[in-house]
Short mmCIF file of C-alpha atoms and ligand atoms in Angstrom, two decimals:
data_model
loop_
_atom_site.label_atom_id
_atom_site.label_comp_id
_atom_site.label_asym_id
_atom_site.label_seq_id
_atom_site.Cartn_x
_atom_site.Cartn_y
_atom_site.Cartn_z
CA MET Q 1 120.87 112.63 112.81
CA ASN Q 2 120.56 111.07 109.33
CA ILE Q 3 117.23 109.28 108.96
CA ILE Q 4 115.42 107.31 106.25
CA LEU Q 5 111.68 106.72 106.42
CA LEU Q 6 110.50 103.43 104.94
CA GLY Q 7 107.00 102.12 104.46
CA PRO Q 8 104.36 101.55 101.78
CA PRO Q 9 102.70 104.47 100.05
CA GLY Q 10 100.15 105.92 102.45
CA ALA Q 11 101.93 104.62 105.58
CA GLY Q 12 102.22 108.16 106.93
CA LYS Q 13 105.84 108.92 106.00
CA GLY Q 14 105.13 112.49 104.88
CA THR Q 15 102.95 113.14 107.93
CA GLN Q 16 105.58 111.89 110.38
CA ALA Q 17 108.39 113.54 108.39
CA LYS Q 18 106.87 116.99 108.95
CA LEU Q 19 106.66 116.36 112.71
CA ILE Q 20 110.14 114.81 113.01
CA THR Q 21 111.96 117.48 110.99
CA GLU Q 22 110.27 120.22 113.00
CA LYS Q 23 111.29 118.61 116.29
CA TYR Q 24 114.88 117.84 115.26
CA SER Q 25 115.42 120.90 113.02
CA ILE Q 26 116.68 118.92 110.05
CA PRO Q 27 115.61 119.24 106.38
CA HIS Q 28 112.80 117.06 105.05
CA ILE Q 29 113.86 115.64 101.68
CA SER Q 30 110.96 114.06 99.83
CA THR Q 31 111.76 112.88 96.31
CA GLY Q 32 108.01 112.83 95.58
CA ASP Q 33 107.76 116.52 96.59
CA ILE Q 34 110.81 117.38 94.46
CA PHE Q 35 109.23 115.69 91.43
CA ARG Q 36 105.82 117.33 92.04
CA LYS Q 37 107.44 120.79 92.29
CA ASN Q 38 109.19 120.16 88.96
CA ILE Q 39 105.92 118.99 87.42
CA SER Q 40 104.13 122.14 88.52
CA GLU Q 41 106.99 124.26 87.11
CA LYS Q 42 106.99 122.20 83.88
CA THR Q 43 110.76 121.66 83.99
CA PRO Q 44 112.34 118.94 81.77
CA LEU Q 45 112.74 116.80 84.93
CA GLY Q 46 109.07 117.32 85.79
CA ILE Q 47 107.95 116.37 82.28
CA GLU Q 48 109.99 113.16 82.43
CA ALA Q 49 108.98 112.23 86.01
CA LYS Q 50 105.27 112.76 85.31
CA ARG Q 51 105.25 109.97 82.71
CA TYR Q 52 106.15 107.47 85.41
CA MET Q 53 104.30 108.98 88.37
CA ASP Q 54 100.92 109.13 86.66
CA ASP Q 55 101.14 105.36 86.07
CA GLY Q 56 102.30 104.59 89.61
CA GLN Q 57 105.75 103.54 88.37
CA LEU Q 58 109.11 104.59 89.78
CA VAL Q 59 111.12 107.33 88.13
CA PRO Q 60 114.34 105.68 86.82
CA ASP Q 61 117.22 105.34 89.28
CA GLU Q 62 119.64 107.26 86.99
CA VAL Q 63 117.43 110.33 87.34
CA THR Q 64 116.52 109.99 91.01
CA ILE Q 65 119.94 109.20 92.50
CA GLY Q 66 121.58 112.32 91.02
CA ILE Q 67 118.84 114.55 92.38
CA VAL Q 68 119.23 113.21 95.90
CA ASN Q 69 123.03 113.45 95.81
CA ASP Q 70 122.74 117.10 94.76
CA ARG Q 71 120.24 117.82 97.51
CA LEU Q 72 122.34 116.08 100.19
CA SER Q 73 125.34 118.17 99.15
CA MET Q 74 123.58 121.34 100.26
CA GLU Q 75 124.70 123.20 103.34
CA ASP Q 76 121.50 122.58 105.34
CA CYS Q 77 122.15 118.79 105.35
CA LYS Q 78 125.44 119.22 107.23
CA ASN Q 79 123.92 118.45 110.63
CA GLY Q 80 121.43 115.83 109.55
CA PHE Q 81 118.55 115.15 107.19
CA LEU Q 82 115.46 113.03 106.80
CA LEU Q 83 114.84 111.18 103.53
CA ASP Q 84 111.17 110.45 102.77
CA GLY Q 85 110.46 108.22 99.76
CA PHE Q 86 114.12 107.59 98.98
CA PRO Q 87 115.64 105.04 98.59
CA ARG Q 88 112.95 102.97 96.89
CA THR Q 89 115.14 100.35 95.24
CA VAL Q 90 118.19 98.38 96.42
CA ASN Q 91 120.15 100.11 93.67
CA GLN Q 92 119.21 103.53 95.15
CA ALA Q 93 120.14 102.33 98.65
CA GLU Q 94 123.57 101.17 97.48
CA ALA Q 95 124.16 104.43 95.63
CA LEU Q 96 123.17 106.36 98.77
CA ASP Q 97 125.57 104.36 100.96
CA LEU Q 98 128.36 104.99 98.48
CA PHE Q 99 127.66 108.72 98.29
CA LEU Q 100 127.46 109.08 102.07
CA SER Q 101 130.57 107.05 102.81
CA SER Q 102 132.56 109.09 100.30
CA ASN Q 103 131.51 112.13 102.36
CA ASP Q 104 132.31 110.47 105.72
CA LYS Q 105 128.63 110.13 106.56
CA LYS Q 106 126.16 107.31 107.09
CA ILE Q 107 122.51 106.60 107.76
CA ASP Q 108 121.86 106.34 111.52
CA THR Q 109 118.34 104.93 111.39
CA ALA Q 110 116.03 103.45 108.77
CA LEU Q 111 112.61 103.82 110.36
CA LEU Q 112 109.88 101.57 108.98
CA ILE Q 113 106.33 102.81 109.47
CA ASP Q 114 104.50 99.53 109.36
CA VAL Q 115 100.95 99.63 107.98
CA PRO Q 116 99.19 96.58 106.49
CA LYS Q 117 97.66 96.83 103.02
CA GLU Q 118 94.04 96.87 104.22
CA PHE Q 119 94.53 100.38 105.69
CA ILE Q 120 96.17 101.89 102.65
CA LEU Q 121 93.39 102.41 100.11
CA GLU Q 122 91.20 104.46 102.47
CA ARG Q 123 94.18 106.52 103.57
CA MET Q 124 95.30 107.36 100.07
CA THR Q 125 91.95 108.06 98.44
CA GLY Q 126 91.11 110.38 101.38
CA ARG Q 127 94.47 112.16 101.25
CA ARG Q 128 94.53 115.86 100.38
CA VAL Q 129 97.81 117.72 99.99
CA CYS Q 130 98.74 121.37 100.09
CA SER Q 131 99.44 122.64 96.58
CA ALA Q 132 102.11 125.00 97.97
CA CYS Q 133 103.95 123.39 100.90
CA GLY Q 134 103.10 119.70 100.38
CA ALA Q 135 101.56 119.17 103.86
CA SER Q 136 99.37 116.09 103.94
CA TYR Q 137 95.81 115.89 105.33
CA HIS Q 138 93.03 113.33 105.35
CA ILE Q 139 89.36 114.10 104.93
CA LYS Q 140 88.50 111.77 107.83
CA PHE Q 141 91.63 111.04 109.89
CA ASN Q 142 93.39 114.41 109.78
CA PRO Q 143 91.10 117.12 108.39
CA PRO Q 144 92.36 120.70 108.02
CA LYS Q 145 90.89 123.36 110.36
CA ALA Q 146 89.25 125.17 107.42
CA GLU Q 147 87.90 122.92 104.68
CA GLY Q 148 90.14 122.79 101.61
CA LYS Q 149 92.83 125.08 103.10
CA CYS Q 150 96.26 124.23 104.49
CA ASP Q 151 96.61 124.87 108.26
CA ILE Q 152 100.25 125.87 107.79
CA CYS Q 153 100.24 128.22 104.80
CA GLY Q 154 96.56 128.69 103.88
CA SER Q 155 96.98 127.48 100.28
CA SER Q 156 94.43 125.22 98.58
CA LEU Q 157 94.39 121.49 99.21
CA VAL Q 158 94.26 119.18 96.20
CA GLN Q 159 93.94 115.46 95.55
CA ARG Q 160 97.05 113.90 94.03
CA LYS Q 161 96.60 112.52 90.54
CA ASP Q 162 98.20 109.22 91.60
CA ASP Q 163 95.84 108.72 94.56
CA THR Q 164 93.09 107.03 92.52
CA GLU Q 165 92.16 103.47 93.40
CA GLU Q 166 93.71 102.02 90.24
CA THR Q 167 97.05 103.82 90.63
CA VAL Q 168 97.23 103.05 94.35
CA LYS Q 169 96.98 99.33 93.57
CA GLU Q 170 99.80 99.64 91.05
CA ARG Q 171 101.94 101.57 93.54
CA LEU Q 172 101.42 98.90 96.18
CA ASP Q 173 102.56 96.29 93.67
CA VAL Q 174 105.63 98.35 92.84
CA TYR Q 175 106.33 98.69 96.58
CA ASP Q 176 106.18 94.91 97.07
CA ARG Q 177 108.46 94.17 94.16
CA GLN Q 178 111.00 97.00 94.33
CA THR Q 179 110.97 98.68 97.74
CA GLN Q 180 110.14 96.01 100.30
CA PRO Q 181 113.56 94.32 99.89
CA LEU Q 182 115.03 97.41 101.58
CA ILE Q 183 113.64 96.20 104.90
CA GLN Q 184 116.06 93.26 104.78
CA TYR Q 185 118.82 95.51 103.43
CA TYR Q 186 118.68 97.78 106.50
CA LYS Q 187 118.04 94.89 108.89
CA GLU Q 188 121.37 93.45 107.77
CA GLN Q 189 123.03 96.80 108.51
CA ASN Q 190 121.49 96.70 112.03
CA ILE Q 191 119.89 100.12 111.65
CA LEU Q 192 116.27 99.12 111.03
CA GLU Q 193 113.67 100.32 113.55
CA THR Q 194 109.96 99.63 113.20
CA VAL Q 195 106.92 101.48 114.54
CA ASN Q 196 103.30 100.45 114.23
CA GLY Q 197 101.78 103.01 111.85
CA THR Q 198 98.14 101.99 112.30
CA GLU Q 199 97.58 104.07 115.42
CA GLU Q 200 96.52 107.69 115.58
CA ILE Q 201 99.02 110.22 114.13
CA ASN Q 202 100.19 111.64 117.49
CA THR Q 203 100.55 108.17 119.01
CA VAL Q 204 102.70 107.09 116.07
CA PHE Q 205 104.77 110.27 116.48
CA LYS Q 206 105.31 109.60 120.17
CA LYS Q 207 106.61 106.11 119.36
CA VAL Q 208 108.82 107.51 116.61
CA CYS Q 209 110.33 109.98 119.10
CA ASP Q 210 110.93 107.17 121.61
CA VAL Q 211 112.79 105.19 118.95
CA LEU Q 212 114.82 108.17 117.71
CA GLY Q 213 115.59 109.28 121.27
CA ALA Q 214 116.93 105.84 122.08
CA VAL Q 215 119.05 105.75 118.92
CA LYS Q 216 120.63 109.15 119.48
P1 LIG G 1 103.04 108.64 102.74
O1 LIG G 1 103.92 109.86 102.74
O2 LIG G 1 103.67 107.48 103.45
O3 LIG G 1 102.56 108.27 101.37
P2 LIG G 1 101.08 110.35 104.12
O4 LIG G 1 101.85 110.88 105.29
O5 LIG G 1 100.81 111.29 103.00
O6 LIG G 1 101.74 108.97 103.59
O7 LIG G 1 99.71 109.74 104.70
C1 LIG G 1 98.74 109.16 103.81
C2 LIG G 1 97.35 109.60 104.25
O8 LIG G 1 97.02 108.98 105.51
C3 LIG G 1 97.21 111.11 104.47
O9 LIG G 1 95.92 111.48 104.06
C4 LIG G 1 97.41 111.27 105.98
O10 LIG G 1 96.72 112.42 106.49
C5 LIG G 1 96.81 109.97 106.53
N1 LIG G 1 97.50 109.48 107.72
C6 LIG G 1 98.83 109.56 108.02
N2 LIG G 1 99.10 108.97 109.20
C7 LIG G 1 97.92 108.46 109.64
C8 LIG G 1 97.52 107.72 110.81
N3 LIG G 1 98.42 107.37 111.75
N4 LIG G 1 96.21 107.39 110.93
C9 LIG G 1 95.30 107.74 109.98
N5 LIG G 1 95.61 108.43 108.88
C10 LIG G 1 96.90 108.78 108.70
P1 LIG G 2 105.63 109.81 97.02
O1 LIG G 2 105.36 111.27 97.09
O2 LIG G 2 106.80 109.39 97.87
O3 LIG G 2 104.40 108.97 97.25
O4 LIG G 2 106.09 109.52 95.50
C1 LIG G 2 105.21 109.74 94.42
C2 LIG G 2 105.81 109.16 93.15
O5 LIG G 2 107.05 109.82 92.83
C3 LIG G 2 106.16 107.67 93.18
O6 LIG G 2 105.04 106.85 92.92
C4 LIG G 2 107.22 107.61 92.07
O7 LIG G 2 106.63 107.64 90.79
C5 LIG G 2 107.98 108.91 92.25
N1 LIG G 2 109.10 108.74 93.21
C6 LIG G 2 109.23 109.31 94.45
N2 LIG G 2 110.37 108.92 95.04
C7 LIG G 2 110.98 108.07 94.15
C8 LIG G 2 112.18 107.31 94.19
N3 LIG G 2 112.99 107.31 95.26
N4 LIG G 2 112.48 106.55 93.11
C9 LIG G 2 111.68 106.52 92.03
N5 LIG G 2 110.52 107.18 91.94
C10 LIG G 2 110.16 107.97 92.99
#
């Protein structure tokens, strides 16, 4: 199963991605996680991506598309994959379609996690992420078992640099202008599914499974 997760920053894409990829045994490909890993390793890609990420802007398509194509060419994507945070522009979506069709593949479902703006700021300023495995927590809605430590790998939880109020507002603006058009793009391809992302994490997951089960 080849899945794309759509939704504004803070919708719960990363949270649902972890649950979905565990259930369906497919790789979780998060462009944000790939960039953050490169930032922490101070690679040339990380140094370039950081300039954009710190301001809440998108990393240029020329950089991002190549990274995803390389990742999707890996052996573990043969039987399916989940893309989280990619595509984020119509240009990226078209490049993805082209890459997949030239490999006799396609996206089966673009799953929109629908969360209105008024929920987003509290979600993102309360988000804490694992510095090692990228798992996402929330100080109020999804706290870790031991304060400041990841339930999965025990590493320290940190606040993302781009989760400040000012940057969140910029990222929401960028979403409206550059990413939201993808909803129409996938609607026209008849592969768009929508779940209400305002409910509790496990309720959202149950609905996601219902949708994916029906698509399969
Ligand atoms: P995204 O990957 O879409 O940016 P995350 O999965 O990181 O979003 O979720 C953003 C924040 O909201 C995290 O702190 C996460 O724990 C929390 N969160 C995710 N889903 C829900 C939900 N259904 N209800 C409340 N909080 C949620
Ligand atoms: P995320 O982890 O998905 O919230 O992404 C964090 C940041 O990484 C974004 O605000 C962008 O700066 C950058 N980023 C992640 N995915 C993409 C993408 N598909 N295209 C461009 N920039 C991206």
